[in-house]
Amino acid sequence: IKHRKLELRQELETGAGIAEDRLAAIEAELRDLEAEEDRIDCAAARLEAVRSGSAHTRTVATFSPGAATSAGGTGLPVCRDEKALMLGKEQRMADRYPNAAGLSLGRYLRGIVTGNWTGAAAESAEYRSLTTVSGAALIPQALSAQVLDAVRAKSVLFQSGASMVPMEARTVVIPRVKTDPIFGFKAEAEACDEAVIEFEGIELKAKTAYGLVSVSLEALESGQGLDTAVQLAMAEALANVIDSKCLFGAGGVEPAGILLSDKIGTVTAVGDLQGWNPFIEGIGKVRTANGDPTALVMNAQVDELCNKFTTTEGLPLPMPKVIENIPNKLISNQLPANLGAGANESVAMVYDPQAVVIGIQSPIRIELSREALDAYKKGVVYLRVYAFCDVALTRPGWVCRVDGLK
């Protein structure tokens, strides 16, 4: 596979005037080869796990939406491959894809822009193997993992505990409980009714999110602190767009925003916000649906209003225990403050983060330009950073939107 990939790269580098259909064929073959490499790597990892005794060797059922299982359930989801599992708040992509070669994002980008690969032999080899026919460059998986961890640290959804599904393909099906099992009591030796738990499949279809990052030519040439600066800039740009569209995306080319779903709970505040009642009602809605509301997210304007709550005596209004005990109270200006007839109403959300799953496909793709927009005048290089993501609700009733806050 590596030999064939090298042949195709050489054809691209040395062939002038390659026909469009041949370019398309080369790119398709490269994609197929990379997919086959991934399959071989996964198979090798599983084999090594079996040999070392660290593999899960018990017999389990695989997930198939609507299929009955021997366990008495329907579409029971089971995963044999640890890399396919969802990542929780404390789990890192970098642990799954360690940077064993010591790759540097700064050296990688400097080499792409300037052609200077001095002291960056490992980065140069990665670049040659990952550059696409269209001229875009993929960030190596180990560096992508670091960027994605930085994105998750900046994103309010991930900070609050939403799970991440690393998408190995553009479409991934994850399970959602369709019917909860019902248990009961019975007398001795009496027959009992079968308790069935039914799952259905939810599709995560990768949508293209991108952010624009500028880097000065001086910074690229020197490389001093470039790793941290570029990683944080990429992370902030992607985290903002992911939060914005996963909350309020219109669907189609964007994710279908979870706060626009007609299946979640809703509370509408009446009049000026003077106390905690709308949030308490939201907590009640989530609990009524058997969720655990461990996250409360509001924008800066609502946070300011809450900090000004006073009693009838003019003293600061204490925060009720039910609000105080929420572990994840976060501020995000991705929640709008310009809704309603007066364009002055805000939205907040109370939810159980286990209800939200965000799929992100890796590695990240970048395009670089010295000419785009005002790059030539400013002496900067623009990086257009692409990520492919989608969002899904596994338990819509565990999310409550609070409207009318002013």
Tab-separated table of C-alpha atoms in Angstrom:
chain	number	residue	atom	x	y	z
A	1	ILE	CA	0.000	0.000	0.000
A	2	LYS	CA	2.785	2.436	0.923
A	3	HIS	CA	4.608	1.682	-2.311
A	4	ARG	CA	1.479	2.316	-4.381
A	5	LYS	CA	0.774	5.575	-2.511
A	6	LEU	CA	4.308	6.715	-3.256
A	7	GLU	CA	3.850	5.912	-6.962
A	8	LEU	CA	0.661	7.986	-7.076
A	9	ARG	CA	2.312	10.908	-5.253
A	10	GLN	CA	5.206	10.834	-7.702
A	11	GLU	CA	2.767	10.839	-10.621
A	12	LEU	CA	1.131	13.955	-9.174
A	13	GLU	CA	4.453	15.713	-8.572
A	14	THR	CA	6.045	14.918	-11.932
A	15	GLY	CA	3.070	14.779	-14.278
A	16	ALA	CA	2.228	18.067	-16.025
A	17	GLY	CA	-1.187	18.612	-17.520
A	18	ILE	CA	-2.833	15.568	-15.945
A	19	ALA	CA	-6.392	15.209	-17.199
A	20	GLU	CA	-9.256	15.943	-14.800
A	21	ASP	CA	-10.577	12.381	-14.878
A	22	ARG	CA	-7.118	11.025	-14.073
A	23	LEU	CA	-6.795	13.457	-11.120
A	24	ALA	CA	-10.139	12.252	-9.795
A	25	ALA	CA	-9.090	8.621	-10.220
A	26	ILE	CA	-5.816	9.198	-8.351
A	27	GLU	CA	-7.567	10.926	-5.462
A	28	ALA	CA	-10.161	8.136	-5.235
A	29	GLU	CA	-7.454	5.462	-5.213
A	30	LEU	CA	-5.516	7.326	-2.517
A	31	ARG	CA	-8.636	7.502	-0.354
A	32	ASP	CA	-9.236	3.768	-0.817
A	33	LEU	CA	-5.620	2.972	0.049
A	34	GLU	CA	-5.760	5.087	3.211
A	35	ALA	CA	-9.012	3.407	4.259
A	36	GLU	CA	-7.439	-0.014	3.701
A	37	GLU	CA	-4.414	1.040	5.773
A	38	ASP	CA	-6.736	2.036	8.615
A	39	ARG	CA	-8.536	-1.324	8.440
A	40	ILE	CA	-5.230	-3.201	8.560
A	41	ASP	CA	-4.003	-1.122	11.498
A	42	CYS	CA	-7.223	-1.794	13.426
A	43	ALA	CA	-7.030	-5.518	12.676
A	44	ALA	CA	-3.388	-5.602	13.799
A	45	ALA	CA	-4.275	-3.795	17.028
A	46	ARG	CA	-7.086	-6.250	17.753
A	47	LEU	CA	-4.805	-9.218	17.046
A	48	GLU	CA	-2.146	-7.825	19.366
A	49	ALA	CA	-4.785	-7.278	22.062
A	50	VAL	CA	-5.879	-10.921	21.771
A	51	ARG	CA	-2.268	-12.126	21.904
A	52	SER	CA	-1.477	-9.972	24.939
A	53	GLY	CA	-4.655	-10.990	26.740
A	54	SER	CA	-5.991	-7.425	26.983
A	55	ALA	CA	-8.845	-7.932	24.504
A	56	HIS	CA	-12.469	-8.411	25.510
A	57	THR	CA	-13.010	-12.023	24.453
A	58	ARG	CA	-16.556	-12.609	25.651
A	59	THR	CA	-19.242	-13.203	23.032
A	60	VAL	CA	-21.371	-10.115	22.443
A	61	ALA	CA	-24.049	-8.974	20.022
A	62	THR	CA	-23.382	-6.211	17.527
A	63	PHE	CA	-25.694	-3.251	16.985
A	64	SER	CA	-28.246	-3.597	14.233
A	65	PRO	CA	-31.214	-1.203	14.400
A	66	GLY	CA	-34.458	-3.109	14.891
A	67	ALA	CA	-32.864	-6.543	15.203
A	68	ALA	CA	-33.870	-8.723	18.156
A	69	THR	CA	-31.096	-10.038	20.368
A	70	SER	CA	-30.662	-13.105	22.540
A	71	ALA	CA	-30.529	-10.798	25.554
A	72	GLY	CA	-34.225	-10.030	25.138
A	73	GLY	CA	-33.615	-6.596	23.677
A	74	THR	CA	-33.880	-5.060	20.251
A	75	GLY	CA	-30.867	-3.629	18.474
A	76	LEU	CA	-28.594	-4.017	21.506
A	77	PRO	CA	-25.535	-1.803	20.932
A	78	VAL	CA	-22.198	-3.394	21.645
A	79	CYS	CA	-18.756	-2.285	20.534
A	80	ARG	CA	-15.736	-4.561	20.338
A	81	ASP	CA	-13.282	-1.848	19.260
A	82	GLU	CA	-12.247	0.553	22.008
A	83	LYS	CA	-11.396	3.229	19.445
A	84	ALA	CA	-15.033	3.365	18.337
A	85	LEU	CA	-16.345	4.227	21.790
A	86	MET	CA	-17.609	7.681	22.723
A	87	LEU	CA	-15.170	9.946	24.516
A	88	GLY	CA	-16.261	11.504	27.784
A	89	LYS	CA	-15.172	14.867	29.136
A	90	GLU	CA	-12.015	13.528	30.799
A	91	GLN	CA	-10.886	11.335	27.893
A	92	ARG	CA	-8.456	12.722	25.315
A	93	MET	CA	-8.013	12.112	21.622
A	94	ALA	CA	-4.259	12.465	22.159
A	95	ASP	CA	-4.305	9.291	24.248
A	96	ARG	CA	-5.786	7.389	21.319
A	97	TYR	CA	-3.363	8.890	18.798
A	98	PRO	CA	-0.116	9.588	20.694
A	99	ASN	CA	2.465	11.822	19.060
A	100	ALA	CA	5.218	9.208	19.153
A	101	ALA	CA	7.241	10.904	16.384
A	102	GLY	CA	7.297	14.233	18.248
A	103	LEU	CA	5.610	16.099	15.381
A	104	SER	CA	5.297	19.872	15.703
A	105	LEU	CA	2.341	21.793	14.282
A	106	GLY	CA	4.507	24.905	13.967
A	107	ARG	CA	7.225	23.132	11.961
A	108	TYR	CA	4.565	21.418	9.851
A	109	LEU	CA	2.841	24.677	8.870
A	110	ARG	CA	6.129	26.550	8.412
A	111	GLY	CA	7.322	23.864	6.007
A	112	ILE	CA	4.091	23.962	3.990
A	113	VAL	CA	4.175	27.753	3.611
A	114	THR	CA	7.892	28.443	3.229
A	115	GLY	CA	9.134	25.135	1.816
A	116	ASN	CA	11.760	25.131	4.580
A	117	TRP	CA	11.760	21.687	6.171
A	118	THR	CA	15.064	22.138	8.006
A	119	GLY	CA	14.885	20.198	11.269
A	120	ALA	CA	11.476	18.865	10.276
A	121	ALA	CA	12.184	15.568	8.513
A	122	ALA	CA	9.278	13.777	10.235
A	123	GLU	CA	6.869	16.618	9.410
A	124	SER	CA	8.046	16.646	5.774
A	125	ALA	CA	7.407	12.914	5.419
A	126	GLU	CA	3.898	13.319	6.879
A	127	TYR	CA	3.146	16.224	4.536
A	128	ARG	CA	4.171	14.265	1.432
A	129	SER	CA	1.934	11.386	2.423
A	130	LEU	CA	-1.107	13.513	3.310
A	131	THR	CA	-1.298	16.282	0.681
A	132	THR	CA	-4.426	15.938	-1.457
A	133	VAL	CA	-4.918	16.437	-5.178
A	134	SER	CA	-6.921	19.612	-4.508
A	135	GLY	CA	-3.937	21.229	-2.792
A	136	ALA	CA	-5.419	20.975	0.694
A	137	ALA	CA	-3.266	19.406	3.371
A	138	LEU	CA	-4.393	17.039	6.074
A	139	ILE	CA	-2.981	17.613	9.520
A	140	PRO	CA	-1.380	14.350	10.744
A	141	GLN	CA	-3.660	12.309	12.982
A	142	ALA	CA	-1.494	12.855	16.088
A	143	LEU	CA	-1.542	16.651	15.609
A	144	SER	CA	-5.256	16.612	14.734
A	145	ALA	CA	-5.899	14.821	18.010
A	146	GLN	CA	-4.134	17.625	19.898
A	147	VAL	CA	-6.137	20.299	18.058
A	148	LEU	CA	-9.413	18.449	18.693
A	149	ASP	CA	-8.620	18.203	22.399
A	150	ALA	CA	-8.050	21.979	22.378
A	151	VAL	CA	-11.382	22.446	20.552
A	152	ARG	CA	-13.150	20.407	23.210
A	153	ALA	CA	-11.533	22.491	25.950
A	154	LYS	CA	-12.924	25.671	24.321
A	155	SER	CA	-16.392	24.340	23.452
A	156	VAL	CA	-19.150	24.924	26.000
A	157	LEU	CA	-20.941	21.739	24.933
A	158	PHE	CA	-17.881	19.591	25.504
A	159	GLN	CA	-16.963	21.464	28.711
A	160	SER	CA	-20.386	20.678	30.125
A	161	GLY	CA	-19.890	16.957	29.476
A	162	ALA	CA	-21.325	16.180	26.029
A	163	SER	CA	-19.786	13.038	24.542
A	164	MET	CA	-17.698	12.956	21.380
A	165	VAL	CA	-17.855	10.208	18.778
A	166	PRO	CA	-14.666	10.031	16.682
A	167	MET	CA	-16.149	9.427	13.227
A	168	GLU	CA	-14.196	6.958	11.120
A	169	ALA	CA	-16.494	7.623	8.142
A	170	ARG	CA	-18.685	10.476	6.888
A	171	THR	CA	-21.791	8.693	8.235
A	172	VAL	CA	-21.909	6.889	11.582
A	173	VAL	CA	-24.931	5.231	13.212
A	174	ILE	CA	-25.151	5.383	16.999
A	175	PRO	CA	-27.821	3.768	19.175
A	176	ARG	CA	-30.594	5.582	21.019
A	177	VAL	CA	-33.046	4.025	23.443
A	178	LYS	CA	-36.451	3.828	21.761
A	179	THR	CA	-38.344	1.860	24.428
A	180	ASP	CA	-37.303	1.535	28.070
A	181	PRO	CA	-37.743	-1.858	29.756
A	182	ILE	CA	-40.555	-2.132	32.304
A	183	PHE	CA	-39.853	-4.264	35.374
A	184	GLY	CA	-42.334	-5.521	37.957
A	185	PHE	CA	-42.869	-8.010	40.758
A	186	LYS	CA	-44.249	-11.539	40.617
A	187	ALA	CA	-45.252	-14.324	42.970
A	188	GLU	CA	-43.079	-17.405	43.435
A	189	ALA	CA	-43.119	-19.813	40.468
A	190	GLU	CA	-45.382	-17.528	38.425
A	191	ALA	CA	-44.508	-16.718	34.844
A	192	CYS	CA	-43.261	-13.196	34.279
A	193	ASP	CA	-43.583	-10.814	31.355
A	194	GLU	CA	-40.467	-10.318	29.242
A	195	ALA	CA	-38.795	-6.940	29.748
A	196	VAL	CA	-37.614	-5.622	26.402
A	197	ILE	CA	-35.332	-2.675	25.801
A	198	GLU	CA	-35.440	-1.429	22.220
A	199	PHE	CA	-32.828	0.668	20.462
A	200	GLU	CA	-33.004	2.638	17.256
A	201	GLY	CA	-30.213	4.034	15.136
A	202	ILE	CA	-29.385	7.736	14.870
A	203	GLU	CA	-27.244	8.859	11.972
A	204	LEU	CA	-24.399	11.300	12.416
A	205	LYS	CA	-23.653	12.732	8.960
A	206	ALA	CA	-20.488	14.825	8.866
A	207	LYS	CA	-21.115	18.459	7.928
A	208	THR	CA	-18.257	20.749	6.940
A	209	ALA	CA	-17.341	23.372	9.535
A	210	TYR	CA	-14.488	25.750	8.902
A	211	GLY	CA	-12.714	28.627	10.560
A	212	LEU	CA	-10.294	31.184	9.133
A	213	VAL	CA	-7.006	31.750	10.965
A	214	SER	CA	-4.309	34.262	9.992
A	215	VAL	CA	-0.619	33.855	10.828
A	216	SER	CA	2.012	36.511	10.129
A	217	LEU	CA	4.901	35.617	7.829
A	218	GLU	CA	7.310	36.685	10.575
A	219	ALA	CA	5.780	34.203	13.012
A	220	LEU	CA	5.944	31.441	10.423
A	221	GLU	CA	9.586	32.174	9.634
A	222	SER	CA	10.687	32.288	13.275
A	223	GLY	CA	8.477	29.456	14.494
A	224	GLN	CA	8.764	30.759	18.085
A	225	GLY	CA	5.633	29.778	20.028
A	226	LEU	CA	3.869	28.927	16.781
A	227	ASP	CA	2.583	25.542	17.973
A	228	THR	CA	0.597	26.977	20.867
A	229	ALA	CA	-0.582	30.121	19.069
A	230	VAL	CA	-1.888	28.334	15.970
A	231	GLN	CA	-3.423	25.474	17.936
A	232	LEU	CA	-5.335	27.877	20.181
A	233	ALA	CA	-6.471	29.992	17.209
A	234	MET	CA	-7.701	26.903	15.351
A	235	ALA	CA	-9.386	25.578	18.479
A	236	GLU	CA	-11.231	28.823	19.213
A	237	ALA	CA	-12.453	29.238	15.624
A	238	LEU	CA	-13.705	25.652	15.400
A	239	ALA	CA	-15.164	25.566	18.926
A	240	ASN	CA	-17.226	28.695	18.242
A	241	VAL	CA	-18.706	27.385	15.013
A	242	ILE	CA	-19.335	23.918	16.469
A	243	ASP	CA	-21.152	25.351	19.514
A	244	SER	CA	-23.137	27.809	17.398
A	245	LYS	CA	-24.361	25.299	14.823
A	246	CYS	CA	-24.793	22.327	17.154
A	247	LEU	CA	-27.108	24.551	19.200
A	248	PHE	CA	-28.884	26.536	16.471
A	249	GLY	CA	-27.935	24.991	13.106
A	250	ALA	CA	-30.672	24.965	10.487
A	251	GLY	CA	-29.944	21.460	9.177
A	252	GLY	CA	-29.046	20.702	5.574
A	253	VAL	CA	-25.414	21.740	5.176
A	254	GLU	CA	-25.341	22.543	8.916
A	255	PRO	CA	-26.066	20.272	11.870
A	256	ALA	CA	-29.677	20.356	13.044
A	257	GLY	CA	-29.303	22.435	16.219
A	258	ILE	CA	-30.456	20.694	19.391
A	259	LEU	CA	-32.198	23.843	20.718
A	260	LEU	CA	-34.350	23.977	17.578
A	261	SER	CA	-35.647	20.425	18.079
A	262	ASP	CA	-39.380	20.143	18.737
A	263	LYS	CA	-38.750	17.152	21.016
A	264	ILE	CA	-36.876	18.954	23.803
A	265	GLY	CA	-38.463	20.599	26.831
A	266	THR	CA	-39.182	24.339	26.801
A	267	VAL	CA	-39.828	27.043	29.391
A	268	THR	CA	-40.748	30.645	28.562
A	269	ALA	CA	-40.085	33.376	31.104
A	270	VAL	CA	-42.755	36.064	31.492
A	271	GLY	CA	-41.771	39.689	32.098
A	272	ASP	CA	-38.406	40.915	33.302
A	273	LEU	CA	-36.167	38.280	34.873
A	274	GLN	CA	-36.117	38.861	38.635
A	275	GLY	CA	-35.486	35.405	40.049
A	276	TRP	CA	-34.452	31.819	39.397
A	277	ASN	CA	-37.912	30.377	38.642
A	278	PRO	CA	-37.469	29.802	34.862
A	279	PHE	CA	-34.289	27.788	35.487
A	280	ILE	CA	-35.922	25.816	38.294
A	281	GLU	CA	-38.800	24.962	35.933
A	282	GLY	CA	-36.257	23.788	33.357
A	283	ILE	CA	-34.613	21.531	35.941
A	284	GLY	CA	-38.040	20.109	36.729
A	285	LYS	CA	-38.707	19.343	33.054
A	286	VAL	CA	-35.435	17.416	32.702
A	287	ARG	CA	-36.013	15.504	35.931
A	288	THR	CA	-39.558	14.647	34.891
A	289	ALA	CA	-38.021	12.952	31.828
A	290	ASN	CA	-35.702	11.003	34.209
A	291	GLY	CA	-32.645	13.038	33.245
A	292	ASP	CA	-30.009	14.448	35.579
A	293	PRO	CA	-29.647	18.195	34.832
A	294	THR	CA	-25.962	18.716	35.572
A	295	ALA	CA	-25.404	21.612	33.146
A	296	LEU	CA	-26.795	25.156	33.014
A	297	VAL	CA	-25.600	27.369	30.161
A	298	MET	CA	-26.453	31.049	29.717
A	299	ASN	CA	-24.986	34.051	27.908
A	300	ALA	CA	-23.168	36.979	29.525
A	301	GLN	CA	-26.279	39.183	29.572
A	302	VAL	CA	-28.329	36.618	31.518
A	303	ASP	CA	-25.403	35.979	33.846
A	304	GLU	CA	-25.300	39.702	34.621
A	305	LEU	CA	-29.047	39.767	35.305
A	306	CYS	CA	-28.728	36.791	37.663
A	307	ASN	CA	-25.930	38.480	39.578
A	308	LYS	CA	-28.224	41.512	40.121
A	309	PHE	CA	-31.103	39.544	41.684
A	310	THR	CA	-32.128	41.158	44.990
A	311	THR	CA	-34.617	40.477	47.754
A	312	THR	CA	-37.425	42.887	48.634
A	313	GLU	CA	-35.019	44.392	51.173
A	314	GLY	CA	-32.494	45.126	48.421
A	315	LEU	CA	-30.058	42.409	49.517
A	316	PRO	CA	-28.442	39.966	47.033
A	317	LEU	CA	-30.818	37.083	46.313
A	318	PRO	CA	-29.220	33.774	47.353
A	319	MET	CA	-28.917	31.088	44.710
A	320	PRO	CA	-31.342	28.215	45.436
A	321	LYS	CA	-29.696	24.900	46.329
A	322	VAL	CA	-31.161	23.244	43.248
A	323	ILE	CA	-29.219	25.747	41.093
A	324	GLU	CA	-26.152	25.855	43.321
A	325	ASN	CA	-25.776	22.072	43.134
A	326	ILE	CA	-25.520	22.021	39.327
A	327	PRO	CA	-21.816	21.205	38.773
A	328	ASN	CA	-21.468	22.716	35.299
A	329	LYS	CA	-22.627	26.346	35.192
A	330	LEU	CA	-21.169	27.873	32.039
A	331	ILE	CA	-21.258	31.125	30.068
A	332	SER	CA	-21.479	31.061	26.270
A	333	ASN	CA	-22.222	33.944	23.946
A	334	GLN	CA	-23.238	31.439	21.288
A	335	LEU	CA	-26.635	31.673	23.024
A	336	PRO	CA	-28.349	34.695	21.428
A	337	ALA	CA	-29.444	37.819	23.286
A	338	ASN	CA	-31.432	39.498	20.485
A	339	LEU	CA	-34.620	37.441	20.223
A	340	GLY	CA	-38.247	38.352	20.859
A	341	ALA	CA	-40.355	41.309	19.706
A	342	GLY	CA	-37.952	43.796	21.265
A	343	ALA	CA	-34.842	41.966	20.026
A	344	ASN	CA	-33.646	41.910	23.637
A	345	GLU	CA	-34.515	38.397	24.840
A	346	SER	CA	-31.962	35.687	25.603
A	347	VAL	CA	-31.971	31.898	25.590
A	348	ALA	CA	-30.492	29.589	28.214
A	349	MET	CA	-30.409	25.805	28.456
A	350	VAL	CA	-30.652	23.289	31.288
A	351	TYR	CA	-29.719	19.754	30.359
A	352	ASP	CA	-28.198	16.389	31.045
A	353	PRO	CA	-25.026	16.267	28.898
A	354	GLN	CA	-25.504	12.531	28.355
A	355	ALA	CA	-28.350	13.468	26.016
A	356	VAL	CA	-25.980	15.129	23.520
A	357	VAL	CA	-23.511	13.357	21.242
A	358	ILE	CA	-21.209	15.226	18.848
A	359	GLY	CA	-19.443	13.345	16.078
A	360	ILE	CA	-16.189	14.747	14.681
A	361	GLN	CA	-14.203	13.238	11.844
A	362	SER	CA	-10.423	13.356	11.989
A	363	PRO	CA	-7.890	14.261	10.676
A	364	ILE	CA	-8.439	17.983	10.206
A	365	ARG	CA	-7.936	19.500	6.751
A	366	ILE	CA	-6.352	22.888	6.060
A	367	GLU	CA	-5.921	25.153	3.045
A	368	LEU	CA	-3.303	27.912	3.012
A	369	SER	CA	-3.161	31.119	0.975
A	370	ARG	CA	-0.865	34.151	0.796
A	371	GLU	CA	-3.270	35.944	-1.576
A	372	ALA	CA	-6.764	35.426	-0.106
A	373	LEU	CA	-8.567	38.537	1.167
A	374	ASP	CA	-5.941	41.080	2.327
A	375	ALA	CA	-3.171	38.542	3.030
A	376	TYR	CA	-0.698	40.110	0.568
A	377	LYS	CA	-1.115	43.604	2.001
A	378	LYS	CA	-0.883	42.478	5.608
A	379	GLY	CA	1.942	40.002	5.119
A	380	VAL	CA	-0.027	37.112	6.573
A	381	VAL	CA	-0.974	33.630	5.543
A	382	TYR	CA	-4.604	32.600	5.908
A	383	LEU	CA	-5.341	29.082	7.067
A	384	ARG	CA	-8.815	27.797	6.309
A	385	VAL	CA	-9.311	24.988	8.797
A	386	TYR	CA	-11.919	22.333	8.095
A	387	ALA	CA	-13.527	19.907	10.492
A	388	PHE	CA	-16.390	17.536	9.752
A	389	CYS	CA	-18.990	17.164	12.474
A	390	ASP	CA	-22.625	16.556	13.399
A	391	VAL	CA	-24.742	16.444	16.545
A	392	ALA	CA	-27.510	14.145	17.763
A	393	LEU	CA	-29.864	13.932	20.727
A	394	THR	CA	-30.002	10.520	22.368
A	395	ARG	CA	-32.584	11.654	24.948
A	396	PRO	CA	-34.378	14.824	23.752
A	397	GLY	CA	-36.404	15.116	26.962
A	398	TRP	CA	-33.186	15.594	28.917
A	399	VAL	CA	-32.653	19.003	27.294
A	400	CYS	CA	-34.714	22.081	28.177
A	401	ARG	CA	-34.551	25.443	26.397
A	402	VAL	CA	-35.378	28.500	28.526
A	403	ASP	CA	-36.679	31.442	26.439
A	404	GLY	CA	-37.745	35.024	27.017
A	405	LEU	CA	-34.953	36.008	29.420
A	406	LYS	CA	-34.563	39.777	29.658
